[in-house]
Structure formats: structure tokens, C-alpha cells
């Protein structure tokens, strides 16, 4: 029985091996628009982003804010674009991971884990717990003064906690791409490597 199960398991693995490029492809296609949008937004509001990067009182207080914005936005925009066809995926993943680390540490870390404030979560910190009262008050105001059913017709009213959840998730996805590469049969990298391999023999 065990031997039959093992053989069946190996046979299934062998059959799906040809599809092992699918997971990296899906990771790339998920991450690409997220990264590109982040970079594009920084470039579109360049002056205010520079001010936020450089100001130590209400911003990040980073040195050389103009350079930092160009580096961050360029990395996200160009890196995200390269993920779509799967060009230099391992190489591109490194600066994108660095961007996620900087974002997590400088912007999100002090807010805890959760991106959306959810006081019922076991990951809720004091900041999230305190937001529950604010959220309920905001809902009361909307119920009293607005068309609440229309306002919430596309989703619940929430408080953005802005924790490290998304930055950490993107980092893990990029780390996975660093190890897997762009994916067999689904990336330009695969076909380039295959061609180079043939030419060296």
C-alpha cells in the first residue's frame, strides 16, 4: 500500500513538473502591477514624495531625498516592468527586496503587522485596538449624515493601519523569485539560458 502510494505520488510529481514555471509566472504577474504602480505614483507626485522622504519631522528624514525617490521609483517601475516578461528576474528581485525592506522599516514597522486595522485579530497591537473606537464613531457619523448603504456598497469602512503586512508579503514573494528565477517555459530568462547553454556545448 505504502509503495503504491509512493509510486503514484512520484508519477503525479513527474507529470506536473512541466508546469513548475506556472508558480513563478503568477508571482511575477501579481507583483508587476503592484511595483509599477508604486513607482509611477512616486514619479507623478515627485515633489511631495521628495518632501516626505526628506522631512524628519513628519516624513522619513532620509538623506538625499531626490536621489532616494528616483532610486526607489525607478526600481519599482523598471523592475516591475521586467517581471512581466521575466527578464533578469533574479537580478531585479534584489533591489526590489531592498525597497521592501526600507519601506517596512522606515514607514510601516512602527504600526505593527496589520495593514488594515482589525481589533479582532490576534495580531492587533495597542494602536489597532485603539482604532476600534474611532472606526465605530466614523461609522456612526456616516450612518447619521450619509447614505451608509451606498457608501459601503463596495466594501466595509475600515481604518488603514499601514503595518508591514504588505511589504513583508511582497518581500517573501520576491525572495521566492530570487531562488526560483522567472520560471521554466514562462520567462525570457529561461529561453535565454537555454540558448546560451546550447551555444556553449
mmCIF file of C-alpha atoms in Angstrom:
data_model
loop_
_atom_site.group_PDB
_atom_site.id
_atom_site.type_symbol
_atom_site.label_atom_id
_atom_site.label_comp_id
_atom_site.label_asym_id
_atom_site.label_seq_id
_atom_site.Cartn_x
_atom_site.Cartn_y
_atom_site.Cartn_z
ATOM 1 C CA UNK A 1 0.000 0.000 0.000
ATOM 2 C CA UNK A 2 2.745 2.458 1.004
ATOM 3 C CA UNK A 3 4.815 1.528 -2.038
ATOM 4 C CA UNK A 4 1.818 2.036 -4.365
ATOM 5 C CA UNK A 5 1.066 5.433 -2.815
ATOM 6 C CA UNK A 6 4.704 6.476 -3.131
ATOM 7 C CA UNK A 7 4.845 5.434 -6.781
ATOM 8 C CA UNK A 8 1.596 7.263 -7.512
ATOM 9 C CA UNK A 9 2.928 10.376 -5.746
ATOM 10 C CA UNK A 10 6.139 10.283 -7.798
ATOM 11 C CA UNK A 11 4.182 9.830 -11.024
ATOM 12 C CA UNK A 12 1.988 12.838 -10.249
ATOM 13 C CA UNK A 13 5.035 14.945 -9.381
ATOM 14 C CA UNK A 14 6.706 13.924 -12.623
ATOM 15 C CA UNK A 15 3.641 14.920 -14.642
ATOM 16 C CA UNK A 16 3.218 18.338 -13.059
ATOM 17 C CA UNK A 17 6.937 19.129 -13.234
ATOM 18 C CA UNK A 18 6.456 20.557 -16.707
ATOM 19 C CA UNK A 19 4.150 23.151 -15.108
ATOM 20 C CA UNK A 20 6.634 24.275 -12.458
ATOM 21 C CA UNK A 21 7.082 27.583 -14.283
ATOM 22 C CA UNK A 22 3.465 28.470 -13.569
ATOM 23 C CA UNK A 23 4.021 29.499 -9.932
ATOM 24 C CA UNK A 24 6.851 31.965 -10.715
ATOM 25 C CA UNK A 25 4.770 33.335 -13.591
ATOM 26 C CA UNK A 26 1.826 34.013 -11.276
ATOM 27 C CA UNK A 27 4.111 35.623 -8.690
ATOM 28 C CA UNK A 28 5.589 37.873 -11.379
ATOM 29 C CA UNK A 29 2.215 38.869 -12.791
ATOM 30 C CA UNK A 30 0.901 39.611 -9.301
ATOM 31 C CA UNK A 31 3.913 41.686 -8.253
ATOM 32 C CA UNK A 32 4.464 43.593 -11.508
ATOM 33 C CA UNK A 33 1.444 45.939 -11.357
ATOM 34 C CA UNK A 34 1.922 46.490 -7.609
ATOM 35 C CA UNK A 35 5.561 47.557 -8.081
ATOM 36 C CA UNK A 36 4.896 49.588 -11.219
ATOM 37 C CA UNK A 37 2.011 51.469 -9.610
ATOM 38 C CA UNK A 38 4.136 52.294 -6.556
ATOM 39 C CA UNK A 39 6.939 53.647 -8.747
ATOM 40 C CA UNK A 40 4.579 55.548 -11.043
ATOM 41 C CA UNK A 41 2.833 57.193 -8.082
ATOM 42 C CA UNK A 42 6.177 58.382 -6.686
ATOM 43 C CA UNK A 43 7.157 59.915 -10.039
ATOM 44 C CA UNK A 44 3.743 61.528 -10.542
ATOM 45 C CA UNK A 45 3.911 63.291 -7.173
ATOM 46 C CA UNK A 46 7.688 63.721 -7.247
ATOM 47 C CA UNK A 47 7.918 66.992 -5.276
ATOM 48 C CA UNK A 48 5.639 65.900 -2.447
ATOM 49 C CA UNK A 49 7.350 62.488 -2.311
ATOM 50 C CA UNK A 50 10.756 64.187 -2.056
ATOM 51 C CA UNK A 51 9.416 66.384 0.746
ATOM 52 C CA UNK A 52 8.069 63.327 2.570
ATOM 53 C CA UNK A 53 11.304 61.354 2.089
ATOM 54 C CA UNK A 54 13.446 64.240 3.347
ATOM 55 C CA UNK A 55 11.473 65.818 6.185
ATOM 56 C CA UNK A 56 12.494 64.440 9.583
ATOM 57 C CA UNK A 57 9.551 65.974 11.484
ATOM 58 C CA UNK A 58 6.580 64.496 9.583
ATOM 59 C CA UNK A 59 8.330 62.375 6.967
ATOM 60 C CA UNK A 60 11.036 59.743 6.753
ATOM 61 C CA UNK A 61 14.049 62.016 7.262
ATOM 62 C CA UNK A 62 16.146 60.226 4.644
ATOM 63 C CA UNK A 63 19.356 61.788 3.272
ATOM 64 C CA UNK A 64 19.463 62.919 -0.387
ATOM 65 C CA UNK A 65 15.688 62.611 -0.797
ATOM 66 C CA UNK A 66 15.668 63.428 -4.530
ATOM 67 C CA UNK A 67 18.138 60.630 -5.233
ATOM 68 C CA UNK A 68 16.271 58.248 -2.942
ATOM 69 C CA UNK A 69 12.948 58.920 -4.683
ATOM 70 C CA UNK A 70 14.466 58.371 -8.129
ATOM 71 C CA UNK A 71 16.124 55.141 -6.974
ATOM 72 C CA UNK A 72 13.008 53.798 -5.247
ATOM 73 C CA UNK A 73 10.580 54.814 -8.004
ATOM 74 C CA UNK A 74 12.901 53.697 -10.792
ATOM 75 C CA UNK A 75 13.494 50.343 -9.133
ATOM 76 C CA UNK A 76 9.769 49.739 -8.706
ATOM 77 C CA UNK A 77 8.749 50.960 -12.152
ATOM 78 C CA UNK A 78 11.509 49.343 -14.227
ATOM 79 C CA UNK A 79 11.804 46.267 -12.008
ATOM 80 C CA UNK A 80 8.066 45.704 -12.129
ATOM 81 C CA UNK A 81 8.043 46.052 -15.923
ATOM 82 C CA UNK A 82 10.856 43.488 -16.268
ATOM 83 C CA UNK A 83 8.916 40.989 -14.158
ATOM 84 C CA UNK A 84 6.123 40.789 -16.735
ATOM 85 C CA UNK A 85 8.135 39.050 -19.492
ATOM 86 C CA UNK A 86 10.527 37.542 -16.948
ATOM 87 C CA UNK A 87 13.743 39.376 -17.822
ATOM 88 C CA UNK A 88 16.619 39.293 -15.281
ATOM 89 C CA UNK A 89 14.151 38.147 -12.621
ATOM 90 C CA UNK A 90 16.744 37.047 -10.053
ATOM 91 C CA UNK A 91 18.752 40.233 -10.506
ATOM 92 C CA UNK A 92 15.686 42.503 -10.413
ATOM 93 C CA UNK A 93 14.379 40.797 -7.268
ATOM 94 C CA UNK A 94 17.339 42.029 -5.206
ATOM 95 C CA UNK A 95 16.780 45.819 -5.433
ATOM 96 C CA UNK A 96 13.021 45.285 -5.191
ATOM 97 C CA UNK A 97 13.546 43.332 -1.952
ATOM 98 C CA UNK A 98 15.788 46.141 -0.681
ATOM 99 C CA UNK A 99 12.996 48.621 -1.445
ATOM 100 C CA UNK A 100 10.529 46.492 0.519
ATOM 101 C CA UNK A 101 12.920 46.308 3.493
ATOM 102 C CA UNK A 102 13.383 50.091 3.502
ATOM 103 C CA UNK A 103 9.616 50.614 3.240
ATOM 104 C CA UNK A 104 8.919 48.122 6.028
ATOM 105 C CA UNK A 105 11.497 49.609 8.403
ATOM 106 C CA UNK A 106 11.041 53.323 7.718
ATOM 107 C CA UNK A 107 7.294 53.519 7.022
ATOM 108 C CA UNK A 108 5.397 50.514 8.343
ATOM 109 C CA UNK A 109 7.268 48.896 11.241
ATOM 110 C CA UNK A 110 6.067 51.232 13.989
ATOM 111 C CA UNK A 111 2.463 50.384 13.051
ATOM 112 C CA UNK A 112 2.847 46.657 13.699
ATOM 113 C CA UNK A 113 1.883 43.849 11.338
ATOM 114 C CA UNK A 114 -1.658 44.566 10.135
ATOM 115 C CA UNK A 115 -2.224 46.675 7.023
ATOM 116 C CA UNK A 116 -5.912 47.164 7.875
ATOM 117 C CA UNK A 117 -6.867 47.846 11.493
ATOM 118 C CA UNK A 118 -8.789 44.800 12.747
ATOM 119 C CA UNK A 119 -9.243 44.808 16.513
ATOM 120 C CA UNK A 120 -10.494 41.189 16.436
ATOM 121 C CA UNK A 121 -7.175 39.917 15.042
ATOM 122 C CA UNK A 122 -4.697 38.145 17.317
ATOM 123 C CA UNK A 123 -2.054 40.321 15.601
ATOM 124 C CA UNK A 124 -3.713 43.548 16.761
ATOM 125 C CA UNK A 125 -1.421 45.831 18.731
ATOM 126 C CA UNK A 126 -2.379 48.705 21.023
ATOM 127 C CA UNK A 127 -2.638 51.086 18.057
ATOM 128 C CA UNK A 128 -5.102 48.778 16.276
ATOM 129 C CA UNK A 129 -7.161 48.194 19.428
ATOM 130 C CA UNK A 130 -7.406 51.943 19.976
ATOM 131 C CA UNK A 131 -8.650 52.452 16.416
ATOM 132 C CA UNK A 132 -11.788 50.367 17.049
ATOM 133 C CA UNK A 133 -13.475 53.246 18.883
ATOM 134 C CA UNK A 134 -12.535 55.683 16.121
ATOM 135 C CA UNK A 135 -13.890 53.332 13.466
ATOM 136 C CA UNK A 136 -17.195 52.907 15.265
ATOM 137 C CA UNK A 137 -17.524 56.684 15.656
ATOM 138 C CA UNK A 138 -16.802 57.176 11.934
ATOM 139 C CA UNK A 139 -19.489 54.630 11.084
ATOM 140 C CA UNK A 140 -21.977 56.409 13.358
ATOM 141 C CA UNK A 141 -21.252 59.726 11.612
ATOM 142 C CA UNK A 142 -21.744 58.123 8.192
ATOM 143 C CA UNK A 143 -24.989 56.447 9.276
ATOM 144 C CA UNK A 144 -26.337 59.750 10.621
ATOM 145 C CA UNK A 145 -25.174 62.054 7.829
ATOM 146 C CA UNK A 146 -24.683 59.947 4.718
ATOM 147 C CA UNK A 147 -26.186 57.200 2.609
ATOM 148 C CA UNK A 148 -24.433 54.431 4.553
ATOM 149 C CA UNK A 149 -25.687 51.537 2.428
ATOM 150 C CA UNK A 150 -24.399 53.275 -0.730
ATOM 151 C CA UNK A 151 -21.086 54.233 0.888
ATOM 152 C CA UNK A 152 -20.470 50.653 1.972
ATOM 153 C CA UNK A 153 -21.926 49.055 -1.146
ATOM 154 C CA UNK A 154 -18.459 48.128 -2.452
ATOM 155 C CA UNK A 155 -16.894 47.198 0.864
ATOM 156 C CA UNK A 156 -16.736 47.963 4.552
ATOM 157 C CA UNK A 157 -15.460 51.214 6.001
ATOM 158 C CA UNK A 158 -12.074 50.465 7.564
ATOM 159 C CA UNK A 159 -9.117 52.239 9.133
ATOM 160 C CA UNK A 160 -5.803 51.872 7.358
ATOM 161 C CA UNK A 161 -3.233 50.778 9.921
ATOM 162 C CA UNK A 162 -0.377 50.725 7.392
ATOM 163 C CA UNK A 163 1.584 47.931 9.079
ATOM 164 C CA UNK A 164 4.306 45.814 7.493
ATOM 165 C CA UNK A 165 1.916 43.114 6.233
ATOM 166 C CA UNK A 166 2.033 44.005 2.533
ATOM 167 C CA UNK A 167 5.722 44.957 2.412
ATOM 168 C CA UNK A 168 6.655 41.703 4.170
ATOM 169 C CA UNK A 169 4.438 39.655 1.858
ATOM 170 C CA UNK A 170 5.950 41.246 -1.250
ATOM 171 C CA UNK A 171 9.430 40.662 0.169
ATOM 172 C CA UNK A 172 8.725 36.941 0.628
ATOM 173 C CA UNK A 173 7.304 36.704 -2.903
ATOM 174 C CA UNK A 174 10.390 38.425 -4.327
ATOM 175 C CA UNK A 175 12.683 36.193 -2.258
ATOM 176 C CA UNK A 176 10.922 33.199 -3.787
ATOM 177 C CA UNK A 177 11.597 34.585 -7.278
ATOM 178 C CA UNK A 178 15.249 35.107 -6.340
ATOM 179 C CA UNK A 179 15.528 31.362 -5.734
ATOM 180 C CA UNK A 180 13.235 30.066 -8.481
ATOM 181 C CA UNK A 181 14.011 32.556 -11.218
ATOM 182 C CA UNK A 182 11.419 33.576 -13.787
ATOM 183 C CA UNK A 183 10.133 30.071 -14.363
ATOM 184 C CA UNK A 184 10.578 27.294 -16.870
ATOM 185 C CA UNK A 185 8.793 27.919 -20.198
ATOM 186 C CA UNK A 186 7.218 31.129 -18.836
ATOM 187 C CA UNK A 187 10.074 33.640 -18.823
ATOM 188 C CA UNK A 188 12.528 35.211 -21.230
ATOM 189 C CA UNK A 189 15.279 34.236 -18.775
ATOM 190 C CA UNK A 190 14.530 30.542 -19.297
ATOM 191 C CA UNK A 191 14.840 30.707 -23.080
ATOM 192 C CA UNK A 192 17.960 32.894 -22.925
ATOM 193 C CA UNK A 193 19.619 30.456 -20.508
ATOM 194 C CA UNK A 194 18.609 27.546 -22.715
ATOM 195 C CA UNK A 195 20.068 29.225 -25.802
ATOM 196 C CA UNK A 196 23.295 30.139 -24.021
ATOM 197 C CA UNK A 197 23.566 26.565 -22.735
ATOM 198 C CA UNK A 198 23.281 25.193 -26.260
ATOM 199 C CA UNK A 199 25.854 27.628 -27.653
ATOM 200 C CA UNK A 200 28.445 26.613 -25.067
ATOM 201 C CA UNK A 201 28.276 22.921 -25.998
#
